[in-house]
Amino acid sequence: MSSPDAELTRLDAAEIARRVQAREVSSVDVTRAHLARIDAVDGAEGGGLGAFLHVAAEQALATAAEIDAEIAAGTVRGPLAGVPVAIKDNMATRDMPTTCASRILEGWRPPYDATAVRRLREAGLVPLGKTNLDEFAMGGSNENSAYGIVRNPWDPSRVPGGSSGGSAAATAAGETPLAIGSDTGGSIRQPGAFTGTVGCKPTYGTVSRYGLVAFSSSLDQIGPFGRTVLDAAMLHEVIGGHDPCDQTSIDAPLPPVVEAALAGARGDLTGVRVGVVTELSGEGYQTGVLSAFTDAVRVLTDLGAEVVEVSCPSFTSAMPAYYIIAPSEASSNLARFDAMRYGLRVGDDGSHSTDEVMSLTREAGFGPEVKRRIMIGTHALSAGSYDALYGKALKARTLVVRDFAAAFEQCDVLVSPTVPTTAFPIGDRVDDPVAMYLADLCTIPANLAGTAGLSVPCGRAPEDGMPVGLQVMTPALADDRAYRVAAAYETARDSAAGAPFASTIPDPADLDGRAPLRSVSTLQGAS
Amino acid sequence: MTSIVEAAPYTVEEVVERFDPVMGLEVHVELNTATKMFCGCRNEFGAEPNTNVCPVCLGLPGSLPRVNARAVESAVLIGLALNCSVRERSGFARKNYFYPDMPKNFQISQYEDPIVFDGYLDVPLDDGTTWRVDIERAHMEEDTGKSLHMGGATGRIHGADYSLLDYNRAGVPLIEIVTRPIEGAGVRAPEVARAYVSALRDVIKGLGVSDVRMDQGSMRCDANVSLKPKGTAEFGTRTETKNVNSLRSVERAVRYEMGRHAGVLLSGGTITQETRHFDEQSGTTSAGRPKETFADYRFFPEPDLVPIEPSDDWVEQLRAGLPERPWERRARIQTDWGLSDEELRDLVNADALDLVADTVDAGAPPESARSWWVAYLAQEANTSGVALTELAITPEQVARVITLVSEGTLTNKLARQVVDGVLAGEGSPDDVVAGRGLAVVSDDSALTAAVDEALAAQPDVVQKIRDGKTKAAGAIVGAVMKATRGQADAARVQSLVLERVAAGS
Ligand SMILES: [Zn+2]
């Protein structure tokens, strides 16, 4: 970590952008440094983090060279031009495979770019590759990937969270300064909390879902990861905004999140009303998580915020409702994977009918968690149980929307721990889906209501040394408030600690002597 | 192949002695929008397989649908023409089932809240009376692709060696129009079914929103038939006959199913609720997939689309622009143009009524319009072996020719040459007039020059005119007409000759 290249991988995105655009360093050098970092820590030697499923080294260097040439000619495409970025592998990319970490899409190369990906390119960011995830974004630990687990840079024996575990781990470990993920029930915020990174689920409809392989269409939302609040805000502004290709996209200006992050960093929250959600703490929450959260709330008070306690009784039924609605939509969204047009095909040997080929392919191509959710969803939508399950879940969803509305009458933002616990050990919950689902307890309400939520690191739990996340939730189209509060908190946190939180992330490259964690062939199988 | 021998069908007359038939007709209409229902791909019939496709209509992972506004407009127009209410807020739903020609393995349709509902159509029957068919709903959905099963004996998926899939049709906008149960038609049930589909076809054709070609599948009918014993209130078990691809087949399929149901019921059997396929050649139906009846489509609201909320103003604007019903239009035309029944029938039989009416709408007098289409153009069509409607000339162009004649720009003889030019692909009537130099010469300076030239050449005639023998002017007029190759207006030349002689004296 002492070479000048390695130094570049510790810089935040805003600083990289400044240096590249001032021609103090080239985008090619920055890109090369991050590719080297990926090589060093991600799995090329078989013991890495496993954050990437596909690394597009040549393309990335070519893009970086193009951006350098433009900058030399006086053109800067956008504030993040020349900065590397990683893309969760459930977004369509025309020059890279898109697998959703599933066998059923092995080798599939989309003929088009997702809108968010297109916007990254248009803004001059440099895509490094595609990051690992729970298969079809279904999971909270990244253990459901068909192409291998991802390890947490803070402790490689622990999960990075999920489903955007690859994007979170890669950002934390300096493999990339920025990444995009998707959040259906907490899949950005929860791994953000587990890896000590900043992750935001924007207001539903403010980042186009076009090209995001759908898990649950009414809940899915693409959002940014960064190591600082400002970095996440800058990436948020690149990918956000109205898109006619997504009819659920809101035709309204994106909330001014960068401006809010800059304003928040001045450290004044006078007059901001912060609501602590009663239902999102207490029993079942890890001690160190609660203490870190309490400390964070105290910091907000010190910054001038008015802190009140608010009750959102329906939040307790949010999780059961989510585990009906999301699988229901998923059962329909994933019906298209049938071997007819793309992806895996099993049993096409002349001895099986079309129906049998479809069944055999789906049997072989989907992992157990995906199958479980397809079955739950198929059942929930069927004639005999629709009203009792899907219908009831929609009612619970309406109640969550109302509770948010009532709470935001009293407060500008709501806060809670992002996750009830810190990152758990790999393998700990694989046999207990319900325990696994608990990791999304605090994040699900914002998905159900379509409102925004952001997770910012708020220290570490004393008992395991793992990072804890502070979740800041806002009304729809008020994402800027979350950035303002988080940036103010971040400034206070770092000045109290005397160093940026991100600089305290241990370097997995230094953790030598470990057994190979992940085979090279698995990695290559994915790309 | 085994086949179950069913009881001999009864005639409709025999059936209605014991039973009341109940029908429900579901008609699918493919809209003729330029693009598909949820993407920008071209909506056209007969293109090379899999050329009009994109990530959206192929259902590629990550793609999202977006609603074609023109299709919504067409749906509302159809609803208004069928006297339906337009829903203030109507949503899409997913109909889930697996089939290889359906790219997403769900069809985007409408379920609980169709865009238009509760209407009726007064259907003209052969004897001049009308039959009111109540419309339950009409909703929007997307068409599937097409499977072509290769090898095997039946052309069906079972027993085929392999199947080819063409997704050009996938995502083409469809409107499904569903009637309420049609009861009380008795012996006329098959006729009512045919007349309804025929009237529906005419109405939709009049709206211009679909080609409504049953032979090409842009209009498809599923006929549900059941029988209830006379005097009872409860409906019998129904069957749904698919693959009914002509008006005649609609009538035959209903008649056959009525007879078959009666045969089964009268021999003590029960009707199985099932899908049946109509065979054009034999005029019979055979059992399809009984499974289909029990399919649970797991409908739920389509989360990728937002509800459609047509504004009242827009709906009223569309309502105000609705064309007349075709049969009402015919009656009005007959009165307006003073046609005898026979003349009207000739026009209809020659497939010329719409063409003539459109020509009249474009500004031509009915008599000239009729004369052009049933005389000259019908003959041209006959000679070149195409249908009158397929001639390469539009009613607007015919109207323009008629105007040019009435303005004096063309003589009748020149007009026929202009029409020939249009038919030969030389462009619009004005293009042909310009291109072939066919206009009657009416430019006075050109004419005056020609007159002066003729006068100079025949001083003796000039003298005669000066002497008051104006008839002598005929010789000059003749010379001018010759010089202008007949394209001058003789009366105008005559007056110019007299003017010039007077001016020159
Ligand atoms: Zn298309």
PDB file of N, CA and C in Angstrom, chain B residues 179-209:
ATOM      1  N   THR B 179     -68.394  -9.653 -25.344  1.00  0.00           N
ATOM      2  CA  THR B 179     -69.833  -9.365 -25.211  1.00  0.00           C
ATOM      3  C   THR B 179     -70.339  -9.901 -23.879  1.00  0.00           C
ATOM      4  N   ARG B 180     -71.502  -9.396 -23.465  1.00  0.00           N
ATOM      5  CA  ARG B 180     -72.226 -10.077 -22.404  1.00  0.00           C
ATOM      6  C   ARG B 180     -72.907 -11.282 -23.051  1.00  0.00           C
ATOM      7  N   PRO B 181     -73.422 -12.217 -22.244  1.00  0.00           N
ATOM      8  CA  PRO B 181     -74.100 -13.373 -22.840  1.00  0.00           C
ATOM      9  C   PRO B 181     -75.218 -12.920 -23.777  1.00  0.00           C
ATOM     10  N   ILE B 182     -75.226 -13.487 -24.979  1.00  0.00           N
ATOM     11  CA  ILE B 182     -76.258 -13.147 -25.954  1.00  0.00           C
ATOM     12  C   ILE B 182     -77.333 -14.220 -25.851  1.00  0.00           C
ATOM     13  N   GLU B 183     -78.491 -13.808 -25.370  1.00  0.00           N
ATOM     14  CA  GLU B 183     -79.576 -14.771 -25.125  1.00  0.00           C
ATOM     15  C   GLU B 183     -80.781 -14.410 -25.980  1.00  0.00           C
ATOM     16  N   GLY B 184     -81.631 -15.405 -26.198  1.00  0.00           N
ATOM     17  CA  GLY B 184     -82.926 -15.152 -26.833  1.00  0.00           C
ATOM     18  C   GLY B 184     -82.893 -15.118 -28.348  1.00  0.00           C
ATOM     19  N   ALA B 185     -81.737 -15.380 -28.939  1.00  0.00           N
ATOM     20  CA  ALA B 185     -81.666 -15.317 -30.398  1.00  0.00           C
ATOM     21  C   ALA B 185     -82.273 -16.560 -31.035  1.00  0.00           C
ATOM     22  N   GLY B 186     -82.384 -17.639 -30.257  1.00  0.00           N
ATOM     23  CA  GLY B 186     -83.017 -18.853 -30.754  1.00  0.00           C
ATOM     24  C   GLY B 186     -82.401 -19.335 -32.047  1.00  0.00           C
ATOM     25  N   VAL B 187     -83.246 -19.553 -33.020  1.00  0.00           N
ATOM     26  CA  VAL B 187     -82.793 -20.130 -34.283  1.00  0.00           C
ATOM     27  C   VAL B 187     -81.871 -19.170 -35.030  1.00  0.00           C
ATOM     28  N   ARG B 188     -81.933 -17.880 -34.640  1.00  0.00           N
ATOM     29  CA  ARG B 188     -81.105 -16.903 -35.337  1.00  0.00           C
ATOM     30  C   ARG B 188     -79.724 -16.746 -34.696  1.00  0.00           C
ATOM     31  N   ALA B 189     -79.453 -17.527 -33.672  1.00  0.00           N
ATOM     32  CA  ALA B 189     -78.180 -17.354 -32.960  1.00  0.00           C
ATOM     33  C   ALA B 189     -76.963 -17.369 -33.899  1.00  0.00           C
ATOM     34  N   PRO B 190     -76.858 -18.354 -34.799  1.00  0.00           N
ATOM     35  CA  PRO B 190     -75.678 -18.333 -35.676  1.00  0.00           C
ATOM     36  C   PRO B 190     -75.621 -17.072 -36.542  1.00  0.00           C
ATOM     37  N   GLU B 191     -76.778 -16.632 -37.012  1.00  0.00           N
ATOM     38  CA  GLU B 191     -76.817 -15.419 -37.838  1.00  0.00           C
ATOM     39  C   GLU B 191     -76.420 -14.194 -37.009  1.00  0.00           C
ATOM     40  N   VAL B 192     -76.933 -14.130 -35.770  1.00  0.00           N
ATOM     41  CA  VAL B 192     -76.606 -13.000 -34.897  1.00  0.00           C
ATOM     42  C   VAL B 192     -75.104 -12.951 -34.647  1.00  0.00           C
ATOM     43  N   ALA B 193     -74.529 -14.120 -34.424  1.00  0.00           N
ATOM     44  CA  ALA B 193     -73.082 -14.176 -34.178  1.00  0.00           C
ATOM     45  C   ALA B 193     -72.323 -13.614 -35.372  1.00  0.00           C
ATOM     46  N   ARG B 194     -72.705 -14.080 -36.564  1.00  0.00           N
ATOM     47  CA  ARG B 194     -72.026 -13.621 -37.773  1.00  0.00           C
ATOM     48  C   ARG B 194     -72.251 -12.126 -37.981  1.00  0.00           C
ATOM     49  N   ALA B 195     -73.519 -11.699 -37.817  1.00  0.00           N
ATOM     50  CA  ALA B 195     -73.852 -10.292 -38.048  1.00  0.00           C
ATOM     51  C   ALA B 195     -73.136  -9.387 -37.059  1.00  0.00           C
ATOM     52  N   TYR B 196     -72.982  -9.861 -35.820  1.00  0.00           N
ATOM     53  CA  TYR B 196     -72.266  -9.062 -34.814  1.00  0.00           C
ATOM     54  C   TYR B 196     -70.813  -8.867 -35.226  1.00  0.00           C
ATOM     55  N   VAL B 197     -70.157  -9.971 -35.585  1.00  0.00           N
ATOM     56  CA  VAL B 197     -68.743  -9.864 -35.950  1.00  0.00           C
ATOM     57  C   VAL B 197     -68.597  -8.997 -37.200  1.00  0.00           C
ATOM     58  N   SER B 198     -69.547  -9.146 -38.118  1.00  0.00           N
ATOM     59  CA  SER B 198     -69.505  -8.347 -39.344  1.00  0.00           C
ATOM     60  C   SER B 198     -69.682  -6.856 -39.028  1.00  0.00           C
ATOM     61  N   ALA B 199     -70.665  -6.554 -38.175  1.00  0.00           N
ATOM     62  CA  ALA B 199     -70.912  -5.151 -37.828  1.00  0.00           C
ATOM     63  C   ALA B 199     -69.726  -4.570 -37.069  1.00  0.00           C
ATOM     64  N   LEU B 200     -69.165  -5.389 -36.179  1.00  0.00           N
ATOM     65  CA  LEU B 200     -67.999  -4.936 -35.410  1.00  0.00           C
ATOM     66  C   LEU B 200     -66.842  -4.624 -36.362  1.00  0.00           C
ATOM     67  N   ARG B 201     -66.681  -5.504 -37.354  1.00  0.00           N
ATOM     68  CA  ARG B 201     -65.620  -5.301 -38.320  1.00  0.00           C
ATOM     69  C   ARG B 201     -65.833  -3.990 -39.083  1.00  0.00           C
ATOM     70  N   ASP B 202     -67.066  -3.753 -39.509  1.00  0.00           N
ATOM     71  CA  ASP B 202     -67.350  -2.531 -40.260  1.00  0.00           C
ATOM     72  C   ASP B 202     -67.101  -1.285 -39.406  1.00  0.00           C
ATOM     73  N   VAL B 203     -67.525  -1.360 -38.135  1.00  0.00           N
ATOM     74  CA  VAL B 203     -67.373  -0.203 -37.251  1.00  0.00           C
ATOM     75  C   VAL B 203     -65.885   0.103 -37.063  1.00  0.00           C
ATOM     76  N   ILE B 204     -65.096  -0.944 -36.820  1.00  0.00           N
ATOM     77  CA  ILE B 204     -63.678  -0.724 -36.539  1.00  0.00           C
ATOM     78  C   ILE B 204     -62.945  -0.277 -37.800  1.00  0.00           C
ATOM     79  N   LYS B 205     -63.383  -0.831 -38.941  1.00  0.00           N
ATOM     80  CA  LYS B 205     -62.799  -0.399 -40.203  1.00  0.00           C
ATOM     81  C   LYS B 205     -63.089   1.085 -40.412  1.00  0.00           C
ATOM     82  N   GLY B 206     -64.312   1.468 -40.075  1.00  0.00           N
ATOM     83  CA  GLY B 206     -64.706   2.871 -40.213  1.00  0.00           C
ATOM     84  C   GLY B 206     -63.873   3.793 -39.329  1.00  0.00           C
ATOM     85  N   LEU B 207     -63.406   3.271 -38.209  1.00  0.00           N
ATOM     86  CA  LEU B 207     -62.567   4.070 -37.311  1.00  0.00           C
ATOM     87  C   LEU B 207     -61.143   4.182 -37.841  1.00  0.00           C
ATOM     88  N   GLY B 208     -60.795   3.251 -38.733  1.00  0.00           N
ATOM     89  CA  GLY B 208     -59.452   3.280 -39.307  1.00  0.00           C
ATOM     90  C   GLY B 208     -58.360   2.826 -38.354  1.00  0.00           C
ATOM     91  N   VAL B 209     -58.716   2.127 -37.276  1.00  0.00           N
ATOM     92  CA  VAL B 209     -57.704   1.764 -36.283  1.00  0.00           C
ATOM     93  C   VAL B 209     -57.168   0.344 -36.465  1.00  0.00           C
TER      94      VAL B 209
END
